[in-house]
Amino acid sequence: MTTANEIENQYDVIVVGSGAGAMTSAIFAADQGNSVLIVEKSDKYGGTSAISGGGIWIPNNDEFKALGGNDSYDSALTYIKASSQGSVEESRIRAYLDNAPKMIRELQANSRVKYAVADKYPDYYPHLEGSLPGGRTMDPELFDTTGLGDEMDHQQPASGNTLLMGKMAWTARQAHKAVAKERGWMLMIIGLMLRYKLDFKARKKGRRDSRAGLGASLSASLRHSLIDRNIPLWRNTAFTDFVMDGDRVTGIKVTKDGQEIELSAKHGVIMGSGGFEQNQQLREKYLPAPSQQRWSATPAGCNTGAGLEAGLKIGAATDLLDWCWWAPTLNVPKEPSARGLFAERAFPGAIVVDGLGKRFFNEAAPYLEFGDAMYKNNEATGGKSVPAWVVFDSHFRFEYAMGPLMPGKIMPDSRAPKAWRDDVYFKADTLDELAGLIDVDAKGLAETTEKMNRYAETGIDEDFQRGGNVFDRYYGDSHVKPNPCLAPIKKGPFYAMKINPGDIGTKGGLLTNDSAQVVTPSGEAIEGLYAIGNCSSSVMGTSYPGAGSTIGPAMTFGYVAANHISANRK
Ligand code: FAD
């Protein structure tokens, strides 16, 4: 077998991209005796995976069982089938369910990656058969990055909204405890702050926490595991095309430091080059209009669809190209990517209205459905819900965060950057005045808030049943009664923030089979070519069954691809 050190441009396996799925596949491929190279276009490794929550949705995982949790293959299958509504082949769903628990078991046993189960994080569709109120989402443990040294400077930097007060690492379980104000949350925050402040060695160096959480933890622990194995990761190296021998992919072409190079991959190429959300032309070609690259919460300029375009050239089939992992997002001046509004929509006392001043969906619904609803309502109203507006009052402003605005008790308006006023947020003494500022129908807004104030009293949202299920309530305020997701909007001044139907990645891409091989429209595998993550079309079809439904499959099919390559090595 060729080793990476003998000839620099010949490898057994080449992995394109350095997201979580890509790094996972490289680790498994290397552990099975392959020489492996990772090429990454950006000067930073980690992709969207590194700035994400790092959650992975793994039905039937060992950690949940160890806590006495009750899950089964069959209930997960029933649930995914119900949520994806026939948009994916059942055999691919089965391949996912067969391999996901094995992938994370083996990865944790053999690498630095460590997860715990988020046993209270509910599946996103509690009304569907087979759903669970918690136990399928796994949350990265905090990871000590000191051993990685300067290599951490080359990781996609965690965005402010994944860090406590914009600087401290925490887990999703800790973030939830604080958001829901569960018993002991204050003490926990004080503990996290002390730990950060008393880390004198790190504080001498600067602001960055020496521990990484969420996607940063996943990415750093994978990167460290690559270093343990001496797997090379070439940054600033962009895949441009495949090298073919007849119908078989035998390598790739890359641009590295301005030079075109051909690299040979004896046993396989694994494409983990992300989706096409950072390519405005492809957005306009495939996604519903209007669509803007700057609404994406993914790292600017990274995922431009190179894998998709090269795959199309060699006859690959595609699917779901008109879908994103939608998420309502807002833009903040000087920030290169948009910020997703994942949890805040569920906090009591914020509503989302269109230009008519009307609500059009349950604000606490999962982000994929909310983004989709923005498009549907935009069409139904002749263009009135792109943008839409989050509206809240001064009580909400004081108590809760919204996008970059920390709760007013920590960040009063006087401490928010001046440039945000009349850009990120609008403020007025009355709702009427606010409606005028943001060009929303004032009568509609008045009627909507009156209704919401009534619903807050009864605890029942008669229009969209907000707070009516365990998922909605996950991000509600447990102290607010009778419904943790509903509160009146009464006390001026009033605020509004503009949101767009953004995304956390595209969902469609190269069609793959149960072994993660890219297939042609007739279903034949293209030998030597695998695709994982958002470069491939999602195994979840048009659905988002639970937190971690994008990275869980990316890592799982990375594992599947590595196993298939090793099993079929000649
Ligand atoms: P990426 O992780 O983006 O990796 C693709 C890599 O390929 C990039 O580094 C890119 O630079 C590189 N690349 C692109 N083109 C080329 C080329 N031509 N040559 C070489 N390299 C190339 N999902 C979850 O499942 N769980 C979560 O908790 C979660 N939280 C999120 C939170 C936020 C704030 C955001 C923005 C997203 C979140 N997501 C989450 C979504 C998830 O992060 C992405 O869907 C997922 O990381 C995509 O993985 P990927 O490997 O396909 O792409």
Coordinates of C-alpha atoms and ligand atoms in Angstrom, one line a residue:
M1 CA 0.0 0.0 0.0
T2 CA 1.2 3.5 -0.8
T3 CA 2.0 5.6 2.2
A4 CA 1.4 9.3 2.4
N5 CA 5.1 9.9 3.1
E6 CA 6.5 8.1 0.1
I7 CA 4.8 10.1 -2.7
E8 CA 3.0 13.3 -1.8
N9 CA 0.4 13.1 -4.5
Q10 CA -0.8 9.5 -4.1
Y11 CA -3.1 8.4 -1.4
D12 CA -5.4 5.5 -0.8
V13 CA -8.3 7.8 0.2
I14 CA -8.7 11.5 -0.3
V15 CA -11.3 13.4 1.7
V16 CA -12.5 16.8 0.4
G17 CA -13.5 19.3 3.1
S18 CA -12.8 19.3 6.8
G19 CA -16.3 19.4 8.4
A20 CA -17.2 16.8 11.0
G21 CA -18.2 14.1 8.6
A22 CA -15.1 14.6 6.6
M23 CA -12.7 14.3 9.5
T24 CA -14.6 11.4 10.9
S25 CA -14.3 9.5 7.6
A26 CA -10.6 10.2 7.5
I27 CA -10.1 8.8 11.0
F28 CA -11.9 5.6 10.2
A29 CA -10.2 5.2 6.8
A30 CA -6.8 5.6 8.4
D31 CA -7.6 3.2 11.2
Q32 CA -8.4 0.6 8.6
G33 CA -4.9 0.9 7.1
N34 CA -5.4 3.5 4.4
S35 CA -3.1 6.4 3.7
V36 CA -5.4 9.5 3.8
L37 CA -5.2 13.1 2.8
I38 CA -7.7 15.8 3.6
V39 CA -7.9 18.9 1.4
E40 CA -9.6 22.0 2.7
K41 CA -10.3 25.1 0.5
S42 CA -10.4 27.6 3.3
D43 CA -7.5 28.9 5.4
K44 CA -9.5 27.5 8.4
Y45 CA -10.5 23.9 8.9
G46 CA -13.8 22.8 10.4
G47 CA -16.4 24.3 8.1
T48 CA -19.9 25.0 9.4
S49 CA -19.5 22.0 11.6
A50 CA -17.0 23.9 13.8
I51 CA -19.3 26.9 14.3
S52 CA -22.3 24.8 14.9
G53 CA -24.0 23.4 18.0
G54 CA -22.1 20.1 17.3
G55 CA -25.2 18.1 18.3
I56 CA -25.7 14.7 16.6
W57 CA -29.0 13.0 16.4
I58 CA -28.3 9.3 17.0
P59 CA -31.4 7.1 17.7
N60 CA -30.7 4.1 19.9
N61 CA -27.5 5.4 21.3
D62 CA -25.6 3.6 24.1
E63 CA -25.5 6.7 26.4
F64 CA -29.3 7.0 26.5
K65 CA -29.7 3.3 27.2
A66 CA -27.1 3.6 30.0
L67 CA -29.3 6.2 31.6
G68 CA -32.2 3.8 31.5
G69 CA -33.7 5.5 28.4
N70 CA -36.1 3.6 26.2
D71 CA -35.5 3.8 22.4
S72 CA -35.6 1.3 19.6
Y73 CA -34.6 0.8 16.0
D74 CA -38.3 0.3 15.0
S75 CA -39.6 3.4 16.7
A76 CA -36.9 5.5 15.2
L77 CA -37.6 4.1 11.7
T78 CA -41.3 4.8 12.1
Y79 CA -40.5 8.3 13.2
I80 CA -38.1 9.1 10.4
K81 CA -40.5 7.6 7.8
A82 CA -43.3 9.7 9.2
S83 CA -41.3 12.9 9.2
S84 CA -39.6 12.4 5.8
Q85 CA -42.9 11.4 4.2
G86 CA -41.5 9.2 1.5
S87 CA -38.9 11.7 0.3
V88 CA -36.1 9.2 0.9
E89 CA -35.5 5.5 0.1
E90 CA -36.2 3.4 3.2
S91 CA -32.9 1.4 2.7
R92 CA -30.9 4.7 3.2
I93 CA -32.8 5.4 6.4
R94 CA -32.1 1.9 7.6
A95 CA -28.4 2.3 6.7
Y96 CA -28.4 5.4 8.9
L97 CA -30.1 3.6 11.8
D98 CA -27.8 0.6 11.5
N99 CA -24.6 2.6 11.5
A100 CA -25.2 5.7 13.6
P101 CA -24.9 4.1 17.1
K102 CA -21.9 2.0 15.9
M103 CA -20.2 5.1 14.5
I104 CA -20.3 7.1 17.7
R105 CA -19.5 4.1 19.8
E106 CA -16.3 3.3 17.8
L107 CA -15.4 7.0 17.4
Q108 CA -15.5 7.6 21.1
A109 CA -13.6 4.4 21.9
N110 CA -10.8 5.3 19.5
S111 CA -10.5 9.0 19.3
R112 CA -10.6 12.2 21.5
V113 CA -14.3 12.9 20.6
K114 CA -16.6 12.7 23.6
Y115 CA -20.3 13.1 23.8
A116 CA -23.0 12.9 26.4
V117 CA -26.7 12.4 25.8
A118 CA -29.0 15.4 25.9
D119 CA -31.7 13.4 27.5
K120 CA -34.2 16.4 27.7
Y121 CA -33.7 17.6 24.2
P122 CA -37.0 16.5 22.4
D123 CA -37.3 15.3 18.9
Y124 CA -38.7 18.1 16.7
Y125 CA -42.0 16.5 15.8
P126 CA -43.6 15.3 19.1
H127 CA -46.9 14.7 17.3
L128 CA -45.4 11.9 15.1
E129 CA -45.4 8.3 16.1
G130 CA -42.0 7.1 17.2
S131 CA -40.8 10.5 18.5
L132 CA -39.1 10.7 21.9
P133 CA -39.2 13.6 24.4
G134 CA -35.4 13.4 24.7
G135 CA -32.5 11.0 24.4
R136 CA -31.6 10.9 20.7
T137 CA -29.6 14.1 20.6
M138 CA -26.0 13.9 21.7
D139 CA -24.1 16.9 22.9
P140 CA -20.3 17.3 22.8
E141 CA -18.5 17.4 26.1
L142 CA -16.2 20.4 26.7
F143 CA -12.8 19.7 25.1
D144 CA -9.5 21.0 26.5
T145 CA -7.8 22.6 23.5
T146 CA -4.4 23.3 25.1
G147 CA -2.9 20.2 23.5
L148 CA -3.7 21.6 20.1
G149 CA -1.7 24.7 20.7
D150 CA -1.6 27.1 17.8
E151 CA -3.6 24.8 15.6
M152 CA -6.7 26.2 17.2
D153 CA -5.9 29.5 15.4
H154 CA -6.7 27.7 12.2
Q155 CA -10.1 26.4 13.2
Q156 CA -13.2 28.3 12.0
P157 CA -13.8 30.6 15.0
A158 CA -16.9 29.9 17.1
S159 CA -19.5 32.5 16.5
G160 CA -20.4 34.8 19.5
N161 CA -23.9 33.3 19.9
T162 CA -22.6 29.8 20.6
L163 CA -20.6 31.1 23.6
L164 CA -21.7 32.3 27.0
M165 CA -21.5 36.1 27.0
G166 CA -19.8 35.8 23.6
K167 CA -16.6 34.2 25.1
M168 CA -17.1 31.3 27.4
A169 CA -17.5 27.7 26.2
W170 CA -20.5 25.7 27.4
T171 CA -22.4 22.6 26.5
A172 CA -25.9 22.6 24.9
R173 CA -27.2 21.1 28.2
Q174 CA -25.8 24.0 30.2
A175 CA -27.2 26.5 27.7
H176 CA -30.6 25.0 28.0
K177 CA -30.5 25.0 31.8
A178 CA -29.8 28.7 31.7
V179 CA -32.3 29.6 29.0
A180 CA -35.1 27.6 30.7
K181 CA -33.9 29.0 34.1
E182 CA -34.0 25.6 35.6
R183 CA -33.1 25.1 39.3
G184 CA -29.5 26.0 39.9
W185 CA -28.9 27.9 36.7
M186 CA -27.4 30.9 38.4
L187 CA -24.9 28.9 40.3
M188 CA -23.9 27.1 37.2
I189 CA -23.3 30.4 35.3
I190 CA -21.2 31.7 38.2
G191 CA -19.2 28.5 38.1
L192 CA -18.6 28.8 34.4
M193 CA -17.5 32.4 34.8
L194 CA -15.1 31.6 37.6
R195 CA -13.6 28.7 35.7
Y196 CA -13.0 31.1 32.8
K197 CA -11.6 33.9 34.9
L198 CA -9.4 31.7 37.0
D199 CA -7.8 30.0 33.9
F200 CA -4.8 32.4 34.4
K201 CA -2.7 30.7 31.7
A202 CA -5.4 31.2 29.0
R203 CA -6.3 34.7 30.3
K204 CA -2.7 35.8 29.9
K205 CA -2.9 34.8 26.2
G206 CA -6.3 36.5 25.5
R207 CA -10.0 36.1 25.4
R208 CA -10.3 32.6 23.9
D209 CA -11.5 30.0 26.3
S210 CA -9.0 27.1 26.5
R211 CA -12.0 24.8 26.5
A212 CA -14.2 24.4 23.5
G213 CA -17.9 23.5 23.5
L214 CA -20.5 22.6 21.0
G215 CA -19.3 22.4 17.3
A216 CA -15.9 23.9 18.3
S217 CA -15.4 20.9 20.7
L218 CA -16.3 18.4 18.0
S219 CA -14.1 20.0 15.5
A220 CA -11.1 20.4 17.8
S221 CA -11.4 16.9 19.2
L222 CA -11.5 15.5 15.6
R223 CA -8.6 17.6 14.5
H224 CA -6.5 16.4 17.5
S225 CA -7.4 12.9 16.6
L226 CA -6.2 13.5 13.0
I227 CA -2.9 14.8 14.4
D228 CA -2.6 11.7 16.7
R229 CA -2.6 9.7 13.4
N230 CA -0.4 12.0 11.3
I231 CA -3.2 12.4 8.8
P232 CA -2.3 15.4 6.7
L233 CA -4.8 18.2 6.3
W234 CA -4.0 20.7 3.6
R235 CA -5.7 24.0 4.1
N236 CA -5.9 26.6 1.3
T237 CA -6.3 23.7 -1.1
A238 CA -9.5 23.8 -3.3
F239 CA -10.9 20.8 -5.0
T240 CA -11.7 21.8 -8.6
D241 CA -12.6 18.5 -10.4
F242 CA -12.3 14.7 -10.5
V243 CA -9.7 12.7 -12.3
M244 CA -11.4 9.8 -14.1
D245 CA -10.3 6.5 -15.5
G246 CA -13.2 5.6 -17.7
D247 CA -16.3 5.7 -15.4
R248 CA -14.2 5.4 -12.2
V249 CA -13.1 8.3 -10.1
T250 CA -9.4 7.8 -9.4
G251 CA -8.4 11.2 -8.0
I252 CA -9.0 14.9 -7.8
K253 CA -7.6 18.1 -9.2
V254 CA -6.9 20.8 -6.7
T255 CA -5.6 24.4 -6.6
K256 CA -3.0 24.7 -3.9
D257 CA -1.1 27.9 -3.4
G258 CA -2.1 29.0 -6.8
Q259 CA -0.9 25.8 -8.4
E260 CA -3.0 23.2 -10.2
I261 CA -2.1 19.7 -8.9
E262 CA -3.5 16.2 -9.6
L263 CA -3.8 13.9 -6.7
S264 CA -4.4 10.2 -7.0
A265 CA -6.8 8.3 -4.7
K266 CA -6.3 4.6 -5.2
H267 CA -9.4 3.4 -3.3
G268 CA -11.8 6.3 -3.1
V269 CA -12.6 10.0 -2.9
I270 CA -15.0 11.1 -0.2
M271 CA -16.6 14.4 -0.9
G272 CA -17.4 16.4 2.2
S273 CA -17.2 19.8 0.6
G274 CA -20.5 21.1 2.0
G275 CA -23.5 22.5 0.2
F276 CA -23.9 25.5 -2.1
E277 CA -25.3 28.0 0.3
Q278 CA -22.4 30.4 -0.3
N279 CA -22.9 30.5 -4.1
Q280 CA -25.5 33.2 -5.1
Q281 CA -25.8 31.9 -8.6
L282 CA -26.6 28.4 -7.5
R283 CA -29.0 29.7 -4.9
E284 CA -30.9 31.6 -7.6
K285 CA -30.8 28.5 -9.9
Y286 CA -32.1 26.0 -7.3
L287 CA -33.7 27.6 -4.2
P288 CA -37.0 29.4 -3.9
A289 CA -36.8 33.2 -4.4
P290 CA -35.9 35.5 -2.9
S291 CA -32.7 34.0 -1.7
Q292 CA -29.5 35.7 -0.5
Q293 CA -26.1 34.3 0.3
R294 CA -25.8 36.8 3.2
W295 CA -28.8 35.3 4.9
S296 CA -26.8 32.0 5.5
A297 CA -25.4 31.4 8.9
T298 CA -22.6 29.3 7.4
P299 CA -18.9 30.6 7.1
A300 CA -18.7 33.2 4.4
G301 CA -17.2 32.0 1.1
C302 CA -16.7 28.3 2.0
N303 CA -19.4 26.1 0.6
T304 CA -19.9 27.1 -3.0
G305 CA -21.1 23.8 -4.4
A306 CA -17.9 22.6 -6.0
G307 CA -18.8 19.0 -5.3
L308 CA -22.2 19.4 -6.7
E309 CA -21.0 21.0 -10.0
A310 CA -18.2 18.4 -10.5
G311 CA -20.6 15.6 -9.7
L312 CA -23.1 16.8 -12.3
K313 CA -20.4 16.9 -14.9
I314 CA -19.7 13.2 -14.5
G315 CA -23.4 12.2 -14.6
A316 CA -24.3 12.0 -10.9
A317 CA -27.9 12.1 -9.9
T318 CA -29.1 14.8 -7.5
D319 CA -32.0 15.3 -5.1
L320 CA -33.6 18.0 -2.9
L321 CA -31.8 20.8 -4.6
D322 CA -34.6 23.2 -3.8
W323 CA -34.2 22.7 0.0
C324 CA -32.1 24.2 2.7
W325 CA -31.8 23.4 6.4
W326 CA -33.9 26.6 6.7
A327 CA -33.5 28.9 9.7
P328 CA -34.7 32.4 10.2
T329 CA -31.6 34.6 10.4
L330 CA -30.7 38.2 11.0
N331 CA -27.6 40.1 9.9
V332 CA -25.4 42.1 12.2
P333 CA -23.1 44.8 10.9
K334 CA -19.4 43.6 10.6
E335 CA -20.3 40.0 11.1
P336 CA -19.4 37.9 8.1
S337 CA -22.3 35.4 8.5
A338 CA -25.9 35.8 9.5
R339 CA -27.1 34.7 13.0
G340 CA -29.7 32.0 13.2
L341 CA -32.6 32.5 15.6
F342 CA -33.0 29.0 17.0
A343 CA -34.3 29.3 20.5
E344 CA -35.4 32.9 21.0
R345 CA -38.6 32.6 18.9
A346 CA -40.0 30.4 21.7
F347 CA -39.2 32.8 24.6
P348 CA -42.4 34.2 26.0
G349 CA -43.4 37.6 24.7
A350 CA -41.8 37.7 21.2
I351 CA -43.9 37.3 18.1
V352 CA -43.1 37.2 14.5
V353 CA -45.3 39.1 12.1
D354 CA -45.4 39.8 8.3
G355 CA -45.9 43.1 6.6
L356 CA -49.6 42.9 7.3
G357 CA -48.9 42.8 11.0
K358 CA -50.1 39.2 11.2
R359 CA -48.5 36.1 12.7
F360 CA -48.3 33.3 10.1
F361 CA -46.8 30.3 12.1
N362 CA -46.0 29.0 15.5
E363 CA -42.9 31.0 16.4
A364 CA -41.6 28.1 18.6
A365 CA -41.7 25.6 15.8
P366 CA -38.4 24.0 14.5
Y367 CA -36.3 26.4 12.4
L368 CA -36.6 24.3 9.2
E369 CA -40.4 24.6 9.3
F370 CA -40.3 28.2 10.3
G371 CA -38.1 29.1 7.3
D372 CA -40.3 27.1 5.0
A373 CA -43.4 28.9 6.4
M374 CA -41.8 32.3 5.7
Y375 CA -41.6 31.3 2.0
K376 CA -45.1 29.9 1.9
N377 CA -46.6 33.0 3.6
N378 CA -44.5 35.2 1.3
E379 CA -46.1 33.6 -1.7
A380 CA -49.6 33.6 -0.1
T381 CA -49.4 37.4 0.8
G382 CA -47.7 38.5 -2.4
G383 CA -44.3 39.2 -0.8
K384 CA -45.2 40.3 2.7
S385 CA -43.0 38.0 4.8
V386 CA -39.5 38.3 3.5
P387 CA -38.4 40.0 5.6
A388 CA -40.6 39.3 8.6
W389 CA -40.3 41.0 12.0
V390 CA -39.8 39.8 15.5
V391 CA -41.7 42.1 17.8
F392 CA -41.4 42.3 21.6
D393 CA -41.8 44.8 24.5
S394 CA -39.5 46.2 27.1
H395 CA -40.3 43.4 29.6
F396 CA -39.0 40.8 27.1
R397 CA -36.1 43.1 26.2
F398 CA -35.0 43.2 29.9
E399 CA -35.4 39.4 30.5
Y400 CA -34.4 37.6 27.4
A401 CA -31.8 37.6 24.5
M402 CA -32.8 38.1 20.9
G403 CA -30.1 37.6 18.3
P404 CA -27.1 39.7 19.3
L405 CA -29.0 41.7 21.9
M406 CA -28.3 40.2 25.3
P407 CA -31.0 40.6 27.9
G408 CA -31.4 44.3 28.9
K409 CA -30.4 43.4 32.4
I410 CA -26.9 42.6 31.1
M411 CA -26.8 44.7 28.0
P412 CA -29.2 47.7 28.2
D413 CA -29.7 49.7 25.0
S414 CA -27.1 52.2 26.1
R415 CA -24.5 49.4 26.0
A416 CA -25.5 47.9 22.7
P417 CA -23.4 49.2 19.7
K418 CA -24.9 52.4 18.4
A419 CA -24.8 51.1 14.8
W420 CA -27.3 48.4 15.7
R421 CA -30.1 51.0 16.3
D422 CA -32.4 51.3 13.2
D423 CA -30.4 48.5 11.6
V424 CA -30.4 45.4 13.8
Y425 CA -33.2 46.6 16.0
F426 CA -35.9 49.3 15.8
K427 CA -37.4 50.9 18.9
A428 CA -40.5 53.1 19.5
D429 CA -42.6 54.2 22.4
T430 CA -45.8 52.8 21.0
L431 CA -46.7 49.8 18.8
D432 CA -48.2 52.2 16.2
E433 CA -45.0 54.2 16.0
L434 CA -43.0 51.0 15.7
A435 CA -45.2 49.7 12.9
G436 CA -44.6 53.0 11.0
L437 CA -40.8 52.6 11.5
I438 CA -40.7 49.1 10.0
D439 CA -43.5 49.6 7.4
V440 CA -45.8 47.0 8.9
D441 CA -49.6 47.5 8.9
A442 CA -50.3 49.2 12.3
K443 CA -53.9 48.0 12.6
G444 CA -52.9 44.4 11.8
L445 CA -50.1 44.6 14.4
A446 CA -52.5 46.0 17.1
E447 CA -55.0 43.2 16.5
T448 CA -52.3 40.6 16.6
T449 CA -50.8 41.8 19.9
E450 CA -54.3 42.1 21.5
K451 CA -55.0 38.5 20.6
M452 CA -51.6 37.4 21.9
N453 CA -52.1 39.2 25.1
R454 CA -55.4 37.3 25.6
Y455 CA -53.7 34.0 24.7
A456 CA -50.9 34.7 27.2
E457 CA -53.6 34.9 29.9
T458 CA -55.4 31.7 29.0
G459 CA -52.2 29.9 28.0
I460 CA -53.7 28.8 24.7
D461 CA -52.6 30.1 21.4
E462 CA -55.8 29.6 19.4
D463 CA -54.1 30.3 16.1
F464 CA -50.9 28.2 16.1
Q465 CA -50.9 26.3 19.4
R466 CA -47.5 27.8 20.4
G467 CA -46.2 26.1 23.6
G468 CA -48.6 23.2 23.0
N469 CA -46.0 20.5 22.9
V470 CA -42.8 19.4 24.5
F471 CA -40.5 20.7 21.8
D472 CA -42.0 24.2 21.9
R473 CA -41.7 24.2 25.7
Y474 CA -38.0 23.1 25.6
Y475 CA -37.0 26.7 25.0
G476 CA -39.8 28.3 27.0
D477 CA -39.3 30.0 30.3
S478 CA -40.3 27.4 33.0
H479 CA -41.3 30.2 35.4
V480 CA -43.9 31.7 33.1
K481 CA -47.4 30.4 33.7
P482 CA -49.7 29.0 32.4
N483 CA -47.8 28.7 29.1
P484 CA -43.9 29.0 29.2
C485 CA -43.9 30.3 25.6
L486 CA -46.6 33.0 25.9
A487 CA -46.4 36.4 27.6
P488 CA -48.2 39.7 26.9
I489 CA -46.7 42.4 24.7
K490 CA -47.8 45.5 26.6
K491 CA -45.0 47.5 28.1
G492 CA -43.3 50.1 26.0
P493 CA -40.9 50.9 24.5
F494 CA -41.4 48.3 21.9
Y495 CA -38.8 46.6 19.7
A496 CA -38.6 45.0 16.3
M497 CA -35.9 43.0 14.5
K498 CA -35.8 42.1 10.8
I499 CA -35.5 38.4 9.9
N500 CA -35.0 36.6 6.7
P501 CA -35.5 33.0 5.5
G502 CA -31.8 32.0 5.9
D503 CA -30.2 28.7 6.3
I504 CA -27.6 26.7 8.1
G505 CA -26.6 24.9 4.9
T506 CA -28.3 23.5 1.8
K507 CA -30.0 20.2 2.1
G508 CA -29.9 18.8 -1.4
G509 CA -26.9 17.5 -3.3
L510 CA -25.4 14.4 -4.9
L511 CA -27.6 11.4 -4.5
T512 CA -26.0 8.5 -2.7
N513 CA -26.8 4.9 -2.0
D514 CA -26.8 3.0 1.3
S515 CA -23.0 2.8 1.2
A516 CA -22.6 6.6 0.6
Q517 CA -21.5 6.0 -3.0
V518 CA -22.6 8.6 -5.4
V519 CA -25.1 7.2 -8.0
T520 CA -26.2 8.0 -11.5
P521 CA -29.9 8.7 -12.3
S522 CA -30.3 4.9 -13.1
G523 CA -29.0 4.1 -9.6
E524 CA -25.6 2.7 -10.6
A525 CA -22.8 3.6 -8.2
I526 CA -20.0 5.8 -9.6
E527 CA -17.0 3.7 -8.6
G528 CA -14.5 5.5 -6.4
L529 CA -16.8 8.3 -5.4
Y530 CA -18.5 8.9 -2.1
A531 CA -20.4 11.9 -0.8
I532 CA -21.4 12.9 2.8
G533 CA -22.8 15.9 4.6
N534 CA -24.5 18.7 2.7
C535 CA -22.6 17.8 -0.5
S536 CA -25.0 14.8 -0.6
S537 CA -28.8 14.9 -0.5
S538 CA -30.0 14.5 3.0
V539 CA -31.1 11.1 4.4
M540 CA -33.8 13.0 6.3
G541 CA -35.4 14.2 3.0
T542 CA -37.4 17.4 3.6
S543 CA -37.5 16.9 7.3
Y544 CA -35.4 17.8 10.4
P545 CA -36.4 15.0 12.9
G546 CA -34.2 16.2 15.8
A547 CA -31.2 18.4 16.8
G548 CA -28.2 16.9 15.1
S549 CA -29.9 15.7 12.0
T550 CA -27.3 17.2 9.7
I551 CA -24.0 16.4 11.5
G552 CA -25.2 13.0 12.8
P553 CA -25.7 11.7 9.3
A554 CA -22.6 13.4 7.9
M555 CA -20.4 11.6 10.5
T556 CA -22.4 8.3 10.1
F557 CA -22.1 8.2 6.3
G558 CA -18.4 9.2 6.7
Y559 CA -18.0 6.1 8.7
V560 CA -20.0 4.1 6.2
A561 CA -17.9 5.4 3.3
A562 CA -14.6 4.5 5.0
N563 CA -15.9 1.0 5.8
H564 CA -17.1 0.5 2.3
I565 CA -13.8 1.6 0.8
S566 CA -11.8 -0.6 3.1
A567 CA -14.0 -3.6 2.5
N568 CA -13.7 -3.3 -1.3
R569 CA -10.0 -2.4 -1.5
K570 CA -8.3 -4.4 -4.2
Ligands
FAD1 P1 -19.1 21.8 6.5 O1 -19.0 21.5 7.9 O2 -19.4 23.3 6.1 O3 -17.7 21.4 5.8 C1 -17.5 21.6 4.5 C2 -16.0 22.0 4.3 O4 -15.7 21.9 2.9 C3 -15.8 23.5 4.6 O5 -14.7 23.6 5.5 C4 -15.4 24.1 3.3 O6 -14.5 25.2 3.3 C5 -14.9 22.9 2.5 N1 -14.9 23.1 1.1 C6 -15.9 23.7 0.3 N2 -15.6 23.6 -1.0 C7 -14.4 23.0 -1.1 C8 -13.5 22.8 -2.1 N3 -13.8 23.1 -3.4 N4 -12.3 22.1 -1.9 C9 -12.0 21.8 -0.6 N5 -12.8 22.1 0.5 C10 -14.0 22.7 0.2 N6 -26.2 20.7 12.6 C11 -26.4 19.7 13.5 O7 -26.5 18.5 13.1 N7 -26.3 19.9 14.8 C12 -26.1 21.1 15.3 O8 -26.0 21.3 16.6 C13 -26.1 22.2 14.4 N8 -26.0 23.5 14.9 C14 -25.8 24.5 14.0 C15 -25.5 25.8 14.5 C16 -25.2 26.8 13.6 C17 -25.0 28.2 14.2 C18 -25.1 26.5 12.2 C19 -24.7 27.6 11.3 C20 -25.3 25.3 11.7 C21 -25.7 24.2 12.6 N9 -25.9 23.0 12.2 C22 -26.1 21.9 13.0 C23 -25.8 22.6 10.7 C24 -24.5 21.9 10.4 O9 -23.4 22.7 11.0 C25 -24.2 21.8 8.9 O10 -25.3 21.4 8.2 C26 -23.0 20.8 8.8 O11 -22.0 21.1 9.6 C27 -22.6 20.6 7.4 O12 -21.5 19.7 7.4 P2 -20.7 19.5 6.0 O13 -19.6 18.6 6.4 O14 -21.6 19.2 4.9 O15 -20.1 21.0 5.7

